[in-house]
Coordinates of C-alpha atoms in Angstrom, one line a residue:
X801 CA 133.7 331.1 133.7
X802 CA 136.2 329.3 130.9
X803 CA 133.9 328.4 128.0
X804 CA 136.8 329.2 125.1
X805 CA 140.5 327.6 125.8
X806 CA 143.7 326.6 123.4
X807 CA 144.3 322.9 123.5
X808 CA 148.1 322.2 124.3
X809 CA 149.6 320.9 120.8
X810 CA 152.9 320.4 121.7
X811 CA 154.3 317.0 121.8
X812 CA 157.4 317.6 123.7
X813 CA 155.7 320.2 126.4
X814 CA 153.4 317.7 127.2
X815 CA 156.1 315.1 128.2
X816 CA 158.0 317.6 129.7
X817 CA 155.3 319.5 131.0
X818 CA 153.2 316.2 132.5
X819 CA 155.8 313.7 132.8
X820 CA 153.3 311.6 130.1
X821 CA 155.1 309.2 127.8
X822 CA 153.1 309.4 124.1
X823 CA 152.7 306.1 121.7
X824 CA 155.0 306.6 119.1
X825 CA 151.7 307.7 116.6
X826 CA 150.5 310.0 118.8
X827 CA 150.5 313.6 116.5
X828 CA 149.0 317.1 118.2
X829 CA 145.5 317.6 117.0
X830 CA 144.7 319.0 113.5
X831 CA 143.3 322.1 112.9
X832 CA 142.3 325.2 115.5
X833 CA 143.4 324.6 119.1
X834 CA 140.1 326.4 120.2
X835 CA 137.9 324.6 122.3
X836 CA 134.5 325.1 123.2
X837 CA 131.9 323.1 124.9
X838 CA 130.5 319.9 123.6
X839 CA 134.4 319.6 121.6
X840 CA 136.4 316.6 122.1
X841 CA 140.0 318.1 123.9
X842 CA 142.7 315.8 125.3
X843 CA 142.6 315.6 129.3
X844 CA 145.1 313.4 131.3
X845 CA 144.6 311.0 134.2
X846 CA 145.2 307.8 135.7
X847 CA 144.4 304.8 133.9
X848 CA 142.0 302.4 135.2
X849 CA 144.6 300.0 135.6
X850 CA 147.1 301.9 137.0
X851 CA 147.6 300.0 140.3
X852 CA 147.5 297.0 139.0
X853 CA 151.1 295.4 139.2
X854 CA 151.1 295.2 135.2
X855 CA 154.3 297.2 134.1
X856 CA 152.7 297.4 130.5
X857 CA 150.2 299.8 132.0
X858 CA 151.7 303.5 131.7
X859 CA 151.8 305.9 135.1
X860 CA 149.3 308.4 133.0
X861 CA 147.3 308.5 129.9
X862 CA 145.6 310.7 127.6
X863 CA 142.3 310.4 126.2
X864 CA 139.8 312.7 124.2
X865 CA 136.9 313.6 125.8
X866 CA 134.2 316.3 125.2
X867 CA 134.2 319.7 127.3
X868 CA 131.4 319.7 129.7
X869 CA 130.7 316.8 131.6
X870 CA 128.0 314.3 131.0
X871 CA 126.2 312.9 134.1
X872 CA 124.9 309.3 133.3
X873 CA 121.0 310.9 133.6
X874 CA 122.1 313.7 130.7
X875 CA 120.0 312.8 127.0
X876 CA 122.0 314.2 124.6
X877 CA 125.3 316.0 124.1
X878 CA 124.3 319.5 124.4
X879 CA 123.5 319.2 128.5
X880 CA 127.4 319.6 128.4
X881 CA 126.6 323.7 127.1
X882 CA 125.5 323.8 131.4
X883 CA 128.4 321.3 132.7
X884 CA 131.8 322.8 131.3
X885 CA 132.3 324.9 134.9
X886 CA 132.2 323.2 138.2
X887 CA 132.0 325.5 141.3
X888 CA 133.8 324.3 143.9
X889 CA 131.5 325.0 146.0
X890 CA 128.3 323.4 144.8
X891 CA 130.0 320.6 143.1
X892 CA 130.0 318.0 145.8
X893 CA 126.0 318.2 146.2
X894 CA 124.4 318.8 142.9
X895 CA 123.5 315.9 140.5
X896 CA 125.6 316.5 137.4
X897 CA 129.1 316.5 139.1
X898 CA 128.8 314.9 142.9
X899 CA 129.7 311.3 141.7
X900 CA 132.4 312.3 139.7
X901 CA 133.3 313.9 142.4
X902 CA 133.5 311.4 145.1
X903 CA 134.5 308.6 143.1
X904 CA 137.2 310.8 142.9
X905 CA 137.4 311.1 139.1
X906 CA 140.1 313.4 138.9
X907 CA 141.9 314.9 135.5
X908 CA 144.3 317.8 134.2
X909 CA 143.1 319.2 131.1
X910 CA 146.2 321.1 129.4
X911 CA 146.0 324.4 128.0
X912 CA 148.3 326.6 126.0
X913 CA 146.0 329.6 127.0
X914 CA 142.4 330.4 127.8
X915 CA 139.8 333.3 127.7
X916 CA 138.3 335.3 129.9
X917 CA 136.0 338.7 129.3
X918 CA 137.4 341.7 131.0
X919 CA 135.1 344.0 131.8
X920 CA 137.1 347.2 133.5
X921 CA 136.5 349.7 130.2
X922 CA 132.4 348.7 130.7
X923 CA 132.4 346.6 127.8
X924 CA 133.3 343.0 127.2
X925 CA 137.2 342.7 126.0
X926 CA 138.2 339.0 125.7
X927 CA 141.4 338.3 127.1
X928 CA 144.0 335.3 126.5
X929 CA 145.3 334.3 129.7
X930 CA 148.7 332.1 129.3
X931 CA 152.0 331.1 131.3
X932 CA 154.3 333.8 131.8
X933 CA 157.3 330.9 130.8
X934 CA 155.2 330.0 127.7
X935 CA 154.8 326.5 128.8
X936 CA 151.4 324.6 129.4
X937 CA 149.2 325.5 132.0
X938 CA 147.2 322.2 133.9
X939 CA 143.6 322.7 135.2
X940 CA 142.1 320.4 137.7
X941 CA 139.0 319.1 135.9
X942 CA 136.9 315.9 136.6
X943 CA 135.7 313.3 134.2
X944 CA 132.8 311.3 133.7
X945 CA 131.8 308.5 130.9
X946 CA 128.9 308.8 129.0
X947 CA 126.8 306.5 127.4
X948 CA 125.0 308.2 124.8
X949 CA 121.2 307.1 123.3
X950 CA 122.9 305.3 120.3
X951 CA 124.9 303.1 122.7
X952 CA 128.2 304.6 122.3
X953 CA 130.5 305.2 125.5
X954 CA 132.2 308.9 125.4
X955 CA 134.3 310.3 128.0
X956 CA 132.9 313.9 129.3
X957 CA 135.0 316.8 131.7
X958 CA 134.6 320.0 133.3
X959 CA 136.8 322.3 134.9
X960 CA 136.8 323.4 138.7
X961 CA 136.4 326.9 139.4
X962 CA 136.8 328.9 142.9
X963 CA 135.9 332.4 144.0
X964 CA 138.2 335.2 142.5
X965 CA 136.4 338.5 144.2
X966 CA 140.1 339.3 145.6
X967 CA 142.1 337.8 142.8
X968 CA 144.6 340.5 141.3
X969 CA 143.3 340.1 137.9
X970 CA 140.4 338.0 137.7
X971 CA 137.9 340.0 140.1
X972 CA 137.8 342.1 137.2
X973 CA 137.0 339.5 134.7
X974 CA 133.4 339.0 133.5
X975 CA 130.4 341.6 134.1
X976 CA 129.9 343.3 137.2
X977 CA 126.5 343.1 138.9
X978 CA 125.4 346.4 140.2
X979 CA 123.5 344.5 142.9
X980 CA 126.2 343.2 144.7
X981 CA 129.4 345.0 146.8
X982 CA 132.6 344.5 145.3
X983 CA 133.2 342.5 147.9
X984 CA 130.6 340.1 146.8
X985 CA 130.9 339.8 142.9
X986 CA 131.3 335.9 143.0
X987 CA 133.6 336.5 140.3
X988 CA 135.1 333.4 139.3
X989 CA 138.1 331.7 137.6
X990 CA 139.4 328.2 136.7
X991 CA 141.6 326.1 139.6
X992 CA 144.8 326.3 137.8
X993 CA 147.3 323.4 139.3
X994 CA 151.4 324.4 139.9
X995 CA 153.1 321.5 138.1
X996 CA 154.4 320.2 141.7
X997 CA 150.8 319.0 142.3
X998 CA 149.6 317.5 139.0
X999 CA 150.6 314.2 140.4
X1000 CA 149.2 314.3 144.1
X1001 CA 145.9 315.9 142.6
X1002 CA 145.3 312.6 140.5
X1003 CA 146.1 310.4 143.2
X1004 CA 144.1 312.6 145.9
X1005 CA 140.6 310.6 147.6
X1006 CA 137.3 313.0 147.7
X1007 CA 138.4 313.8 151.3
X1008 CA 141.3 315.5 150.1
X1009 CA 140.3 316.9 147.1
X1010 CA 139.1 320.5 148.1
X1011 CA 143.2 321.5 149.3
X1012 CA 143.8 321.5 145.6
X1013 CA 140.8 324.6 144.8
X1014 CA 143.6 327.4 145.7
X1015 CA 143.9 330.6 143.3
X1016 CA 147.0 330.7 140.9
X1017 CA 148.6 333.8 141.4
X1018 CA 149.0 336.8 139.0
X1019 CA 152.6 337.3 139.0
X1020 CA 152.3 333.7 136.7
X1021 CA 150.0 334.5 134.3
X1022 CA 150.4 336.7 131.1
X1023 CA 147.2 338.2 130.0
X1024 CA 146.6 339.4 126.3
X1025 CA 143.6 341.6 125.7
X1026 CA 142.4 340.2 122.2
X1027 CA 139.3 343.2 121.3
X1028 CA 139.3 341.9 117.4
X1029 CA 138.8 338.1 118.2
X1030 CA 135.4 337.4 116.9
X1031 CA 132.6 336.1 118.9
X1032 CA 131.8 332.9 118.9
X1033 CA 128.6 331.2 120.2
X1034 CA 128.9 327.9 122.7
X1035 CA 129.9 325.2 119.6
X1036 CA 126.6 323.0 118.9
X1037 CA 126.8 319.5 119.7
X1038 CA 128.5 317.1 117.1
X1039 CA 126.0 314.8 115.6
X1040 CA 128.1 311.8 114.9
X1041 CA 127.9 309.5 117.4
X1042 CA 131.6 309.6 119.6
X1043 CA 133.9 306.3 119.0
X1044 CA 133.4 303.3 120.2
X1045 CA 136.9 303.5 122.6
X1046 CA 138.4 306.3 123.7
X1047 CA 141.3 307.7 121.1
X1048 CA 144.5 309.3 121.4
X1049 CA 144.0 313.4 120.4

């Protein structure tokens, strides 16, 4: 599953991209676009004011949250290494994600491209997976806040995935398990929104959320084998404890 993605940078690609109007301050992150879990990334959502009347309060904002979601049981940053993925399937019943889930917390984290292993030469080839139009890709994630053990409030995300064992490309992502039938593989890859629905998915109750988990199809997707990138392990946990109130990224 996604453990490596490429932050969208872009100022004007997310406005035109999300339909999100930035503060005037707001500047693309510094540095490597490559996240990994426990990182702070930017996701978008609705703020928690959003239906309150106020006209001051913007349709959608942006926050910076860590990669793998935090439940409000979780001691320390580095539970997220286990949290960055959420199977559709599971992710209504098990501890870590079902409140997020039916509160409904829902999010789009933006991506310029993200990384999967392919596995059809019988060794592991990372691949960069992007949008065929070069614009940024939305996947349906869902957020949590965190308190952490110092006292400080973080927000936390993970990433839906759904089944891909008859996907064009990604049933032959990630290594094969010679115990199981093709058929079978549980191979998996992240719920990838089309732009029409990054507005309905943020709005959408519990009840409606699982007629968003649809495959993206192939034809949309460029994929980049990348055999020289080096391998990274899962980023450690920051030690500084997170600000106080959620920033801009």
């Amino acid at each position: 599953m996604c453990s490596h993605y490429q932050a969208a940078k872009s100022r004007a690609k997310y406005e035109k991209r999300f339909g999100i109007v930035l503060p005037p301050e707001w500047e693309p992150p510094r540095g490597s676009a490559d996240i990994y879990p426990t990182q702070f990334a930017p996701i978008i959502r609705r703020p928690a004011d959003c239906e309150s009347g106020d006209e001051a309060v913007p349709e959608l904002e942006m926050v910076r949250a860590r990669f793998g979601l935090l439940p409000g049981f979780a001691k320390e940053v580095k539970y997220g290494t286990r949290t960055y993925n959420a199977r559709t399937e599971t992710v209504a019943q098990l501890a870590s994600f079902k409140h997020a889930w039916a509160k409904p917390r829902h999010c789009i984290v933006p991506v310029d491209a993200f990384y999967e292993p392919d596995w059809r030469t019988g060794t592991h080839i990372p691949t960069r997976f992007s949008a065929v139009d070069d614009e940024p890709l939305g996947i349906a994630g869902i957020w949590a806040p965190w308190k952490s053990p110092e006292g400080e409030w973080v927000d936390t995300f993970a990433m839906l995935t759904i089944n891909a064992d008859d996907h064009e490309v990604f049933k032959h992502m990630h290594r094969p398990d010679p115990k199981r039938p093709v058929e079978m593989q549980d191979k998996r890859m992240v719920v990838i929104l089309p732009a029409a629905q990054y507005r309905d998915w943020l709005d959408a109750p519990a009840a409606n959320s699982m007629g968003f988990m649809q495959q993206y199809p192939a034809d949309r997707l460029l994929a980049v084998p990348e055999p020289t990138e080096l391998k990274r392990p899962v980023a450690r946990a920051v030690k500084q404890a997170p600000p106080a109130e959620p920033e801009l990224f």
